[in-house]
Coordinates of C-alpha atoms and ligand atoms in Angstrom, one line a residue:
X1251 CA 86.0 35.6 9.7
X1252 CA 87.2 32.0 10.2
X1253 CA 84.7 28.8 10.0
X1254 CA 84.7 25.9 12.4
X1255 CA 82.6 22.8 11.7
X1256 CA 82.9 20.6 15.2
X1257 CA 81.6 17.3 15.9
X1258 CA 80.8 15.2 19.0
X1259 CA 80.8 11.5 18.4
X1260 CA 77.5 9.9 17.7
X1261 CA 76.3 8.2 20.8
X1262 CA 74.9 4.7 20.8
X1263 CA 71.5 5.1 21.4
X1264 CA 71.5 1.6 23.1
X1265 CA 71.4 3.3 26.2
X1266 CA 70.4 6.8 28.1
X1267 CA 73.6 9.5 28.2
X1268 CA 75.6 9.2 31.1
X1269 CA 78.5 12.0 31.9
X1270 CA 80.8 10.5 30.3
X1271 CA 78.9 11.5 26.9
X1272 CA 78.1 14.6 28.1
X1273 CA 81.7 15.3 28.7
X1274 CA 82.8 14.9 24.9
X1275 CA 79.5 17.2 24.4
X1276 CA 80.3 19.8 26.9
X1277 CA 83.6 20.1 25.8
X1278 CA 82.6 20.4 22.0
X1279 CA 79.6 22.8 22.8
X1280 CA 82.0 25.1 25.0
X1281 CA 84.5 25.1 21.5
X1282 CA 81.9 25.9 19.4
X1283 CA 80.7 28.8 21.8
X1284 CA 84.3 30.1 21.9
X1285 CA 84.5 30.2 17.8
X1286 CA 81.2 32.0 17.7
X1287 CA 82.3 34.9 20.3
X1288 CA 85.6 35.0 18.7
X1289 CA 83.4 35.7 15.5
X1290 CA 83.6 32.6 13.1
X1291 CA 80.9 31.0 11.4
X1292 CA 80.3 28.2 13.0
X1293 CA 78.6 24.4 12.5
X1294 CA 78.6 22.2 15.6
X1295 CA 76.6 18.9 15.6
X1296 CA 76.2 16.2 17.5
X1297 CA 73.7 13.2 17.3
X1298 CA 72.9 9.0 18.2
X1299 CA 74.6 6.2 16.5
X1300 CA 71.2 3.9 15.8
X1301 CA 72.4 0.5 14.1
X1302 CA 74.1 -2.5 14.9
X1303 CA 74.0 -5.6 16.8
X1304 CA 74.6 -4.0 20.0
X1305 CA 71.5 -1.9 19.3
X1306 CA 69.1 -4.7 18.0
X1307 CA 70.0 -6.7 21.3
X1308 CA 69.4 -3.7 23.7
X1309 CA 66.1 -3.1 21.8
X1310 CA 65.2 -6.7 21.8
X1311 CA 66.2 -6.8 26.0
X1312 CA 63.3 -4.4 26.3
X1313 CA 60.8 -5.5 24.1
X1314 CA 60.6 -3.1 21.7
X1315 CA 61.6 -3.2 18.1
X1316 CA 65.0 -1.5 17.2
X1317 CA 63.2 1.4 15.8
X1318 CA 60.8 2.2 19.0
X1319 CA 63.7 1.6 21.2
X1320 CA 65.9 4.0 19.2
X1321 CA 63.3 6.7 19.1
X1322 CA 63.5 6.4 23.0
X1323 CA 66.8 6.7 23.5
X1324 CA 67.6 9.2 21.0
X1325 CA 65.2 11.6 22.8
X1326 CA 66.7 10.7 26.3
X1327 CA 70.3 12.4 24.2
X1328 CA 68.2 15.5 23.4
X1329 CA 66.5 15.5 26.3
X1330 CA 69.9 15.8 28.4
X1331 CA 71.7 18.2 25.8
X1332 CA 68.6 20.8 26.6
X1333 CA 69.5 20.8 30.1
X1334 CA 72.9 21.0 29.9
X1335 CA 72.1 24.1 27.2
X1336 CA 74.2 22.0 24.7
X1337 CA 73.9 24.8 21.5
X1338 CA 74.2 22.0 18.9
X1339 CA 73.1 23.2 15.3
X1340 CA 72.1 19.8 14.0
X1341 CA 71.7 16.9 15.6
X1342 CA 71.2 13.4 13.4
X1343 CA 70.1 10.1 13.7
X1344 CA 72.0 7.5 11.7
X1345 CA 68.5 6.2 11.0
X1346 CA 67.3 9.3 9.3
X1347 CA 66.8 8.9 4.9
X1348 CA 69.4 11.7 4.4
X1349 CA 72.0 9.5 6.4
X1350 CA 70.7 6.8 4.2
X1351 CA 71.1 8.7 0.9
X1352 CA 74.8 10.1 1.8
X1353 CA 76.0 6.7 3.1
X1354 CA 74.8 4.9 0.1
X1355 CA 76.4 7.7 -2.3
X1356 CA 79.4 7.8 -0.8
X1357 CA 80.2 4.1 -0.4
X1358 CA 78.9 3.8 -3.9
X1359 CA 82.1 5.7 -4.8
X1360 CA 84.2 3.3 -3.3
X1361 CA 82.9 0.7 -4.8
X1362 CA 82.8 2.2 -7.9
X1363 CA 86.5 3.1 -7.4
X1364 CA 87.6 -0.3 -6.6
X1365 CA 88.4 -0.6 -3.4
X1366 CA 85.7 -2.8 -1.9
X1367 CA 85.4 -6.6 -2.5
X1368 CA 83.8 -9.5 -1.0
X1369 CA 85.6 -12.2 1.0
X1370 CA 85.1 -14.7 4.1
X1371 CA 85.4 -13.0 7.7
X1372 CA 86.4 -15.1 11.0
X1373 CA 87.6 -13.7 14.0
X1374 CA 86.6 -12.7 17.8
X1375 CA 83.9 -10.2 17.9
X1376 CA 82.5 -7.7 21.1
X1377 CA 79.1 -6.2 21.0
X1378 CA 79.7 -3.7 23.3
X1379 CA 82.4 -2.4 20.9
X1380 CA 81.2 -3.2 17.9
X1381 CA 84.4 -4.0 17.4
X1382 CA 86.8 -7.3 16.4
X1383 CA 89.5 -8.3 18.3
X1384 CA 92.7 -10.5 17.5
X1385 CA 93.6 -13.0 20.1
X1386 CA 96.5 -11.4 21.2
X1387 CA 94.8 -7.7 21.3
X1388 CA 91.9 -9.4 24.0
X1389 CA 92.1 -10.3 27.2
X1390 CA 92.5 -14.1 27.1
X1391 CA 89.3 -14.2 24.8
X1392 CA 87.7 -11.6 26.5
X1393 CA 87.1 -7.4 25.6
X1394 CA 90.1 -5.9 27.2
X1395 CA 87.2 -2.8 27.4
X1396 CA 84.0 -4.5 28.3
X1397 CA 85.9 -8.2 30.1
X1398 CA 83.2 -10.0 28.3
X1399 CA 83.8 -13.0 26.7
X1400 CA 84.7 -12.4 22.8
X1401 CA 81.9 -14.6 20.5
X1402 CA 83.3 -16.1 17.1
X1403 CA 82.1 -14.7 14.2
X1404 CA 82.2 -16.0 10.4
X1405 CA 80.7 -14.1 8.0
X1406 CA 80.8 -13.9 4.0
X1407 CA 81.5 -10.1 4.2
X1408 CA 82.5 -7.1 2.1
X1409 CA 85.8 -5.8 2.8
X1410 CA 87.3 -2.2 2.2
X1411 CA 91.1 -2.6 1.1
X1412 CA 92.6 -0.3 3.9
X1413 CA 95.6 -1.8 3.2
X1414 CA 95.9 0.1 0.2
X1415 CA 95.9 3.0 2.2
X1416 CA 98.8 2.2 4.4
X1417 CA 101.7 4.4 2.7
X1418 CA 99.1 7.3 1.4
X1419 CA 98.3 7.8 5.0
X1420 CA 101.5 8.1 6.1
X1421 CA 102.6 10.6 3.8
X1422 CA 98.9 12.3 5.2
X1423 CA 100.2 12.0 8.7
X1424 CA 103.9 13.8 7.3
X1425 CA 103.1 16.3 5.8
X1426 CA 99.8 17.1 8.1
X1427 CA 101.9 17.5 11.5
X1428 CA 98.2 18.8 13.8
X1429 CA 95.7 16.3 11.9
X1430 CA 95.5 14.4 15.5
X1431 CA 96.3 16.6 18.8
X1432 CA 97.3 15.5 21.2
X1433 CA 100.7 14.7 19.8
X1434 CA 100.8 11.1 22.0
X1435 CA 97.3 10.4 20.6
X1436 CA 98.5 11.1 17.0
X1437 CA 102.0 9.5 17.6
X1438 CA 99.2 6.0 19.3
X1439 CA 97.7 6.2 15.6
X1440 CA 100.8 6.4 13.5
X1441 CA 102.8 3.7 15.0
X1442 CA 99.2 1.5 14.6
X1443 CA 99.5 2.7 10.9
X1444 CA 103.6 1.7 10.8
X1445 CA 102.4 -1.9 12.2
X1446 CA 100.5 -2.2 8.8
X1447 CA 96.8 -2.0 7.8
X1448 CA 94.6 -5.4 7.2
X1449 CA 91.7 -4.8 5.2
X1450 CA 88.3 -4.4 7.2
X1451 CA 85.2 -6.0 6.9
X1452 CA 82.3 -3.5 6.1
X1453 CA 78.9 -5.2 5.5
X1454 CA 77.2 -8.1 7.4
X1455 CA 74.5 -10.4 6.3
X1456 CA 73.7 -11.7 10.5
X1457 CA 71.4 -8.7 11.2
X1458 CA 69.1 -6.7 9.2
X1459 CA 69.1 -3.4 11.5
X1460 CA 71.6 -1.3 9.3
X1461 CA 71.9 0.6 6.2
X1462 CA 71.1 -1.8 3.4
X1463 CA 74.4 -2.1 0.5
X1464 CA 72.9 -0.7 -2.7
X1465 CA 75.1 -3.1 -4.7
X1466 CA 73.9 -6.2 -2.8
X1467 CA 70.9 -6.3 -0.8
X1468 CA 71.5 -8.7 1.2
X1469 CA 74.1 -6.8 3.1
X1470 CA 73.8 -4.2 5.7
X1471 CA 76.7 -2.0 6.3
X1472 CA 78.7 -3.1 9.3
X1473 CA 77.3 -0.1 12.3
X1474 CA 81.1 1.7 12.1
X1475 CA 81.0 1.9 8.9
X1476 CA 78.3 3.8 8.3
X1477 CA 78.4 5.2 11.8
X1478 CA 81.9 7.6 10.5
X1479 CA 80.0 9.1 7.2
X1480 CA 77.4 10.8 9.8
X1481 CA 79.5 13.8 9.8
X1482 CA 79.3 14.0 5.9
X1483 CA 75.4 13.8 5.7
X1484 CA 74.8 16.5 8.8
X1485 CA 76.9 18.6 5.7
X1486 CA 74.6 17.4 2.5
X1487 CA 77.6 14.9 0.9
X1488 CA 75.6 14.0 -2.2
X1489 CA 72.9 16.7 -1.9
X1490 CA 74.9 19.7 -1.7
X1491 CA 77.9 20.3 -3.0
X1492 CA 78.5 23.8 -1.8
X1493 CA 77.7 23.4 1.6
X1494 CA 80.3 20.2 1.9
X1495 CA 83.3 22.6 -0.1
X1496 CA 82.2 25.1 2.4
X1497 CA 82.0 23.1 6.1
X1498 CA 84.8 19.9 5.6
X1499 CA 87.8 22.1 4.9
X1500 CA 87.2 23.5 8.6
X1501 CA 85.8 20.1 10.0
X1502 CA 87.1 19.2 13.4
X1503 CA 86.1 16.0 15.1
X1504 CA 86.6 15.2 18.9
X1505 CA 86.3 11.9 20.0
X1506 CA 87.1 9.6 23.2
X1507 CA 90.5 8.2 22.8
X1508 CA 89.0 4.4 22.7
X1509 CA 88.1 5.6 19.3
X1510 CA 91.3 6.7 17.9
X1511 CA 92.1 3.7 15.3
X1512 CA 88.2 4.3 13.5
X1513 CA 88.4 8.2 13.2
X1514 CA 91.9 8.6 12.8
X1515 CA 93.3 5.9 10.1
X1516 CA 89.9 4.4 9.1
X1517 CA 87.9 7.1 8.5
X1518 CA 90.7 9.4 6.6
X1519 CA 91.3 6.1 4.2
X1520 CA 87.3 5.8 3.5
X1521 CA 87.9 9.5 2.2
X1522 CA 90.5 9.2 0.3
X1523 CA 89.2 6.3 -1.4
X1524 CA 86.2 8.2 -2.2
X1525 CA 88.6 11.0 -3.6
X1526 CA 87.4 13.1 -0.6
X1527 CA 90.0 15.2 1.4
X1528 CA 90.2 13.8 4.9
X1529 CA 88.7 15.4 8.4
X1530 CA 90.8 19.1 8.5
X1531 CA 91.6 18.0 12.5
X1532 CA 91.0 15.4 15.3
X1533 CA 90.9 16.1 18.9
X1534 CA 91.1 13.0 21.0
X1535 CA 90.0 13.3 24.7
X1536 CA 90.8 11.2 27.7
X1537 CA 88.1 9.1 29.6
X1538 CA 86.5 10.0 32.6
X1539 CA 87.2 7.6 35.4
X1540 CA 85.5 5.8 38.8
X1541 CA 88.1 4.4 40.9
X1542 CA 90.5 3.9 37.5
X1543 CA 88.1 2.5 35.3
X1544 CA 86.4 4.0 32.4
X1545 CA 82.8 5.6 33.5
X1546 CA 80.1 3.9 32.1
X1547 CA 76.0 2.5 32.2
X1548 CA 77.4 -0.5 33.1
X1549 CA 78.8 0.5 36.4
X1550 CA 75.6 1.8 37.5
X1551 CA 73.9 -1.7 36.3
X1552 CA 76.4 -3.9 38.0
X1553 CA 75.9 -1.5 41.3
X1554 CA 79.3 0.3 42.0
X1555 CA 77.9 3.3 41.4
X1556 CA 74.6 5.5 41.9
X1557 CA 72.9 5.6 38.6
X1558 CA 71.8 9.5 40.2
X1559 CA 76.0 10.0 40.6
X1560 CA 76.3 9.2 36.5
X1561 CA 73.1 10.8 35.2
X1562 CA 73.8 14.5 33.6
X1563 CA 70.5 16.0 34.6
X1564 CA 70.6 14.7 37.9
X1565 CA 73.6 15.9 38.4
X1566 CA 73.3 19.1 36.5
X1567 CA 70.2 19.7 39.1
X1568 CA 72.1 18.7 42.5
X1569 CA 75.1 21.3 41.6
X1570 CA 73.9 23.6 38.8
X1571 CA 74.1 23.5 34.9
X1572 CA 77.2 26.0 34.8
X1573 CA 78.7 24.5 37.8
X1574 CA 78.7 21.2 36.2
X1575 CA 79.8 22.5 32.9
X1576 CA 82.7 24.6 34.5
X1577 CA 83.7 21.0 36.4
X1578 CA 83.6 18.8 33.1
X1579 CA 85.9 21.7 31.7
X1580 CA 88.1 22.6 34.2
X1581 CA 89.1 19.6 36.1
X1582 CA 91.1 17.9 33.4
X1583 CA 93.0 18.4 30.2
X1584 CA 91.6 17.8 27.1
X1585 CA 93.4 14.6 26.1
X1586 CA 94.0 13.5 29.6
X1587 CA 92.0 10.8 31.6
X1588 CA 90.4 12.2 35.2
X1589 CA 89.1 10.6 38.1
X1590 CA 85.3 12.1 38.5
X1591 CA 83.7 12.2 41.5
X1592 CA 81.0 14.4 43.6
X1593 CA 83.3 15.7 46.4
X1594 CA 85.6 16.6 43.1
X1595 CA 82.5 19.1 41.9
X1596 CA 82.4 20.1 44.9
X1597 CA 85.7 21.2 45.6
X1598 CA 86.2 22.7 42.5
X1599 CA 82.9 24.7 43.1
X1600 CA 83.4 26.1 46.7
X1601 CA 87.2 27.0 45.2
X1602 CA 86.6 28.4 42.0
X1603 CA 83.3 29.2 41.7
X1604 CA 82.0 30.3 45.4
X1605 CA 85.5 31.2 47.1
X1606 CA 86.6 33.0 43.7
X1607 CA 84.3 34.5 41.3
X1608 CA 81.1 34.4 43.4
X1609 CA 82.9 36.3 46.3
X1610 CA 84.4 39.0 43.5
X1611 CA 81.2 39.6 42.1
X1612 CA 79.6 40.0 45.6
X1613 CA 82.4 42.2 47.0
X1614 CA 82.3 44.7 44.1
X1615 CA 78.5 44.7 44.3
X1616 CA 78.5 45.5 47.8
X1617 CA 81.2 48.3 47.5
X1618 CA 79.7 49.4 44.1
X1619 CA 76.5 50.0 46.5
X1620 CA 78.0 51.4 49.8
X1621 CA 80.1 53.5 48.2
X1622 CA 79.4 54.3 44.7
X1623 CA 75.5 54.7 45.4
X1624 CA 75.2 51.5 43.8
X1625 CA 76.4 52.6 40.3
X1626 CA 79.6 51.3 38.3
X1627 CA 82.3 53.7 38.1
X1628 CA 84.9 53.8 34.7
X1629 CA 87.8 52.1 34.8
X1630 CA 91.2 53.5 34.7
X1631 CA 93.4 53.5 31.5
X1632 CA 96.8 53.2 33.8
X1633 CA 95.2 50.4 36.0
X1634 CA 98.1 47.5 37.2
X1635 CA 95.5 45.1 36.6
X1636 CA 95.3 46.2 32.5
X1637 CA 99.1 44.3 32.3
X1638 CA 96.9 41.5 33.6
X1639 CA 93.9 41.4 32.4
X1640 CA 95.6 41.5 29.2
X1641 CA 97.7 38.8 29.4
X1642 CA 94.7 37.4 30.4
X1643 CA 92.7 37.4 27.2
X1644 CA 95.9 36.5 25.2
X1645 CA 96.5 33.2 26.8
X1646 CA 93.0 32.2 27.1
X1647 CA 91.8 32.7 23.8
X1648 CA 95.0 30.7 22.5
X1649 CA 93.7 28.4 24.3
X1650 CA 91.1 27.8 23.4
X1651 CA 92.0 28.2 20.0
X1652 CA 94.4 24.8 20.9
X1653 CA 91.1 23.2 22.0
X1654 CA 92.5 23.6 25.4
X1655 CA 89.1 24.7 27.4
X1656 CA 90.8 23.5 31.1
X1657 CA 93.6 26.2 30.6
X1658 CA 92.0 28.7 29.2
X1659 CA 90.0 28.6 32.2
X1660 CA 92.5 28.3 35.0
X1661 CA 94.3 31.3 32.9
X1662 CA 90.8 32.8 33.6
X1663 CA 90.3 32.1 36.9
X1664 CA 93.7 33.6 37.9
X1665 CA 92.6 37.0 36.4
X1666 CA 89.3 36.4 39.2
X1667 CA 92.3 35.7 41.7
X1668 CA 94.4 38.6 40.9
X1669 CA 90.8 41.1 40.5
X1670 CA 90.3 39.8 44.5
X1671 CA 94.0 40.1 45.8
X1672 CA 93.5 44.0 43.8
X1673 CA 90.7 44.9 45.9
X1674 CA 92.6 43.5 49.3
X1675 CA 95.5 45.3 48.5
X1676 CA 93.4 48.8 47.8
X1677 CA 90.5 47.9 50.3
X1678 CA 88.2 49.9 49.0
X1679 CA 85.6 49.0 51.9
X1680 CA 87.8 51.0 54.6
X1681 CA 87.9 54.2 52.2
X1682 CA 85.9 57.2 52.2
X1683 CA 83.4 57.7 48.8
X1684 CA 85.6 59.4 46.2
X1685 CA 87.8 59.3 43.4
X1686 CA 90.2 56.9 45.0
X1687 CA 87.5 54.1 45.7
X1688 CA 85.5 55.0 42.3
X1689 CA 89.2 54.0 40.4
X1690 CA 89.5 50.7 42.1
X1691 CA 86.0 49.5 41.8
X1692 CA 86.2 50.9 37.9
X1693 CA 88.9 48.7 37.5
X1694 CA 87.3 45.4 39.2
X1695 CA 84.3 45.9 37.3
X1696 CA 86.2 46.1 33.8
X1697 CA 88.5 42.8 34.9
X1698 CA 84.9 41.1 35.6
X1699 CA 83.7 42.2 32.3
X1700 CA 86.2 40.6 30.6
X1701 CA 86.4 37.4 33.2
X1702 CA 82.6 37.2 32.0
X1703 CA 83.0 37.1 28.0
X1704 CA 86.0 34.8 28.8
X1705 CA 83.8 32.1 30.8
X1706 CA 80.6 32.6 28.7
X1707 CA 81.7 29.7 26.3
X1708 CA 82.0 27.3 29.4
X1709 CA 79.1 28.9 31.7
X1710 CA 76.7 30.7 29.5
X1711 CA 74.1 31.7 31.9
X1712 CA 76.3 32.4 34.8
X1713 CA 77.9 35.0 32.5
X1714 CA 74.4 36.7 31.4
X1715 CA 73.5 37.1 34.9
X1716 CA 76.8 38.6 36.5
X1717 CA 76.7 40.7 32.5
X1718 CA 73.5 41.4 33.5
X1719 CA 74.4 42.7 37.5
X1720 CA 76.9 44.7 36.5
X1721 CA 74.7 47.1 34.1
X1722 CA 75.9 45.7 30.7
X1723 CA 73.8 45.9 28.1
X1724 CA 73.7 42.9 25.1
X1725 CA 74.9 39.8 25.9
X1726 CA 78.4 38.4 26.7
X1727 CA 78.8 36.3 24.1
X1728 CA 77.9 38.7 21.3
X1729 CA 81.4 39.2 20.4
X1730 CA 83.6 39.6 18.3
X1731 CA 86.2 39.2 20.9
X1732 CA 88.9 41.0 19.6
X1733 CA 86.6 43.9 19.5
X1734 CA 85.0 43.3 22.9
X1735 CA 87.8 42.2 24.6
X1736 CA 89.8 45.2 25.1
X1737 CA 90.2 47.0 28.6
X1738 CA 88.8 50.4 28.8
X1739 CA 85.4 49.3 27.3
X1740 CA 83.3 49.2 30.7
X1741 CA 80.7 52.0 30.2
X1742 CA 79.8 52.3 34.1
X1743 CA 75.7 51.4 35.2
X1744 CA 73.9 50.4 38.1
X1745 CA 75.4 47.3 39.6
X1746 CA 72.7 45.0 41.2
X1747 CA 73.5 43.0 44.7
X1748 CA 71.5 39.8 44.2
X1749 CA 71.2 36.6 45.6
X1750 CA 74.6 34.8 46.1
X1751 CA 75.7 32.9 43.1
X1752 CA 77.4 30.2 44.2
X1753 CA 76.2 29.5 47.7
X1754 CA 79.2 26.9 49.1
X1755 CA 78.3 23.7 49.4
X1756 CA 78.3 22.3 52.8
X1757 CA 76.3 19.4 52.8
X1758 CA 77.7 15.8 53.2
X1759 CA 77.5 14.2 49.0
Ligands
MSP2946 N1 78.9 5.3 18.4 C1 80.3 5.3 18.6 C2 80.9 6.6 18.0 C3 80.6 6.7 16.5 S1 81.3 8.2 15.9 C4 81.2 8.0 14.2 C5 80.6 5.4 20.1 N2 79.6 5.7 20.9 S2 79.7 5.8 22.5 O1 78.4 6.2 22.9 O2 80.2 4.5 23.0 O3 80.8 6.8 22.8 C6 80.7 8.1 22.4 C7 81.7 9.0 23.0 O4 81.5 9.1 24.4 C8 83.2 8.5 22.8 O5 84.0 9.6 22.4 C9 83.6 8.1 24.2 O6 84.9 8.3 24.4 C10 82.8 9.1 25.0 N3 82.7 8.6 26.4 C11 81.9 7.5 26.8 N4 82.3 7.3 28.1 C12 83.3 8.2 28.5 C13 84.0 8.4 29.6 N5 83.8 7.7 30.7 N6 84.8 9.5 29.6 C14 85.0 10.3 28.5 N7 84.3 10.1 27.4 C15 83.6 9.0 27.3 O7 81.7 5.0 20.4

C-alpha cells in the first residue's frame, strides 16, 4: 500500500470561493479519491490563507475586524467544499495556534541556521498578489495580473538568503527530473532559477495582521511566507515527528500556475534551509478562463460576468454536483488553461453524461427488465468487450496515477461509447429472452461496473446510484482497484429502471 499526502492551495479568505478555486479543489479531491480506491493511505487537505495586507483591507472595506471577517469567509470555503462533497481530511486556517506554533518553529530553524538577516526593502508592491514586482516584470507600473497600479513600498525588513539556494536547487531540479509536472511548468521554474535568485523579504513591520517573528516582535511574517509552511503544520512539523517522517516523503502539492515561482523555488529553498527535504512533487494547473482572461471575484464586481455564472454552489445546483465535477475534470488538461462557460457544461453534459452514460445505463435497464425479468445476467469470460474494458482500466488508472484526471476520463468515457456501440451491434432489444440476450446484457452490465468504479473518484454519487441500480452491493469506491477491477466480477441482481439520470438540458443558459 502506497501513501499520498495532496494539497490544494490555501485560498485567500479575502473573498467567497469562486470556480476557479473550486477547480484546483475538485481536481485535488478527485486525486485523492482515486489513491484511496486504488488502496493507499491517503492525506488530502485543503484550507484559507488568513493574513496579509490584502486581507486587513478586505476586512476593513466591510467593517469588520480581520479576525470576524476571516471567520466569515473561511466558512463560505467550507460551506462550498460540502456541496461540492469535497472529502478533504483537514482543512486549516493560517490563523489557527498550531499554524502559529509550526511557523514560529520552523522559521526559528532558519534563523538559527543562518540564513535570515535584516536589511532595507524598496520596490513596487500589489495587494492583490501579495506580491513585488520589478519595473520591468509590471505592466508600466501596473500588476501585469490584477492592471492595478503598483504602490512603493520601503520597509526595514527581514530577508531570507535564497540566493544561497540558487546552485543547491539546481542540482534539486537535476537529479529530481518529476519534482514539477508539467514538464513546461517545471522547465518556467528552472530557467527563473538559471536567471539567479535575489534574496526575499520575509517580515513586515506596516501591518500587524500576521504571524508575529519570535526573534523580533515587531515583525510579522510577510503573508507568503508563512502562507507555504501551512502544509507542514496540517502534518504536526514541531509537534510530531512521526506523523511528518510519515506524510512529507509522499507530499504532493497542486497549485495554479500563477504560483509556480513561491511553491516551486521558494518554498523547496525554505526547506532546505531548515534541513527539511523539499515537497516529494508539484502539480501546476492552468487557469480557468472568461473570454481569455483569468476567472476571478473581480469580474463579477466589475460586471462582465454573473456573480451566479462564477459561484460553485449555484452552479453546482443549476447542473448537478457530479455534473459539475465531471465538467471541471474533463474539459481540460491538468496543466492547461480552458475557456469556461455554461453552454460548455452544457455540451459536455448532454454529450457525455446524458447522450453517453445516462443512455447506457437506461438501455441496459430497460432490456435487463423486458427481457431478463428485470435481473442482471453474468457476464461472459470470452466477451470482445473484455480486450476493452481492459485496456480500459490500464490507461485510466495510469492516468490518474500522472495526475491526469481529463484523460483518464475520456479513456473512460470511450469504454461507455464502445459498451453502447456493443449493444447496437448485438441489439439485444430485437431478440427473443434467452441465452443470447442474457450474454450481451451480462457483458454491458460488467463494462458499467467497471465504468462506475472508474468515474467514482470524479462523480461519487453518480457512481453509488447507477452501483446501486445495477444490484451491487458495497460501494464503488471500496476498492482496492486491482482487486475490484478485474472483468468477470459482476455477480448478477436485480437491476432497477429509475428516473433518468441525466435529463438533457434544453433550456436556453
Ligand atoms: N493564498 C495563495 C496560496 C497560498 S498556498 C501556500 C493564493 N490564493 S488564491 O485564492 O489567490 O488562489 C488559490 C488557488 O486558486 C491558486 O492555485 C489559483 O491558481 C487557483 N485559482 C484561482 N483562480 C483560478 C482560475 N480562474 N482558474 C484556475 N485556478 C484558479 O494564491
Amino acid at each position: 500500500m502506497g501513501r499520498f499526502y495532496i494539497t490544494t492551495p490555501i485560498y485567500y479568505a479575502n473573498d467567497a470561493p469562486h470556480v476557479g478555486s473550486a477547480y484546483t479543489t475538485v481536481n485535488a479531491d478527485a486525486l485523492a479519491r482515486w489513491h484511496r480506491l486504488a488502496g493507499d493511505d491517503v492525506k488530502f487537505m485543503t484550507g484559507t490563507d488568513e493574513h496579509g495586507q490584502k486581507m486587513a483591507d478586505a476586512a476593513e472595506k466591510n467593517g469588520k475586524s480581520p479576525a470576524e471577517w476571516t471567520d466569515l469567509m473561511s466558512e463560505r470555503f467550507r460551506e462550498a467544499w460540502s456541496a461540492l462533497n469535497i472529502s478533504y481530511d483537514d482543512f486549516i486556517r493560517t490563523t489557527e495556534p498550531r499554524h502559529y506554533e509550526t511557523v514560529q518553529k520552523f522559521l526559528s530553524v532558519i534563523y538559527e541556521n543562518g540564513y535570515i538577516y535584516k536589511d532595507v526593502y524598496k520596490g513596487l508592491y500589489c495587494v492583490s498578489c501579495e506580491d513585488y514586482y520589478t519595473l520591468e516584470a509590471s505592466d508600466n507600473g501596473s500588476c501585469p495580473i490584477h492592471h492595478r497600479v503598483l504602490t512603493e513600498m520601503e520597509e526595514e525588513n527581514w530577508f531570507f538568503q535564497l540566493s544561497a539556494f540558487e546552485d543547491r536547487l539546481i542540482e534539486f531540479y537535476d537529479t529530481h527530473p518529476g519534482f514539477v509536472t508539467p514538464e513546461t511548468k517545471r522547465n518556467e521554474a528552472y530557467s527563473f532559477m538559471k536567471g539567479g535568485l535575489k534574496d526575499i523579504s520575509i517580515t513586515r513591520t506596516s501591518i500587524t495582521w500576521g504571524v508575529p517573528v519570535p526573534w523580533d516582535e515587531r515583525h510579522v511574517f510577510y503573508v507568503w511566507y508563512d502562507a507555504l509552511i501551512n502544509y507542514l503544520t496540517v502534518i504536526g512539523y514541531g509537534r510530531d515527528d512521526e506523523e511528518v517522517a510519515r506524510w512529507w516523503p509522499h507530499s504532493n502539492h497542486l497549485i495554479g500556475k500563477e504560483i509556480l515561482r513561491f511553491h516551486c523555488v521558494w518554498w523547496p529553498a525554505m526547506c532546505m534551509a531548515a534541513g527539511l527535504e523539499p515537497v516529494h512533487h508539484v502539480h501546476v494547473n492552468g487557469w480557468l478562463l472568461v473570454g481569455g482572461e483569468k476567472l476571478g471575484k473581480t469580474m463579477a464586481a466589475e460586471g462582465g460576468v454573473k456573480v451566479s455564472d462564477i459561484e460553485p454552489i449555484a452552479l453546482s445546483q443549476e447542473f448537478g454536483v457530479d455534473p459539475l465535477r465531471y465538467y471541471l475534470l474533463r474539459e481540460t488538461a491538468l496543466g492547461n488553461d480552458g475557456e469556461f462557460s455554461l453552454e460548455g457544461i452544457a455540451a459536455r453534459y448532454n454529450t457525455d453524461l446524458a447522450n453517453n452514460l445516462g443512455n447506457l445505463v437506461a438501455r441496459v435497464a430497460a432490456v435487463v427488465s423486458s427481457k431478463c425479468a428485470g435481473v442482471g445476467p453474468l457476464p461472459q469470460s470470452d466477451s470482445t468487450l473484455r480486450a476493452v474494458a481492459e485496456a480500459t482500466t490500464a490507461k485510466a488508472a495510469e492516468a490518474w496515477e500522472n495526475f491526469a484526471p481529463q484523460r483518464a476520463l475520456e479513456v473512460t468515457f470511450d469504454l461507455v461509447g464502445a459498451t453502447n456501440a456493443y449493444l447496437e451491434t448485438h441489439a439485444p432489444w430485437k431478440m427473443e429472452p434467452g441465452s443470447a440476450v442474457d450474454a450481451v446484457m451480462g457483458d454491458a452490465l460488467e463494462a458499467i461496473r467497471l465504468v462506475t468504479i472508474l468515474i467514482s473518484p470524479a462523480m461519487p454519487s453518480v457512481a453509488e446510484e447507477i452501483w446501486r441500480r445495477i444490484g451491487l452491493r458495497g460501494a464503488p469506491d471500496s476498492g482496492p482497484f486491482g482487486a475490484v477491477a478485474t472483468w468477470g466480477l459482476y455477480p448478477g441482481g436485480p437491476v432497477e429502471k429509475g428516473a433518468s439520470l441525466f435529463p438533457r438540458i434544453t433550456s436556453e443558459l
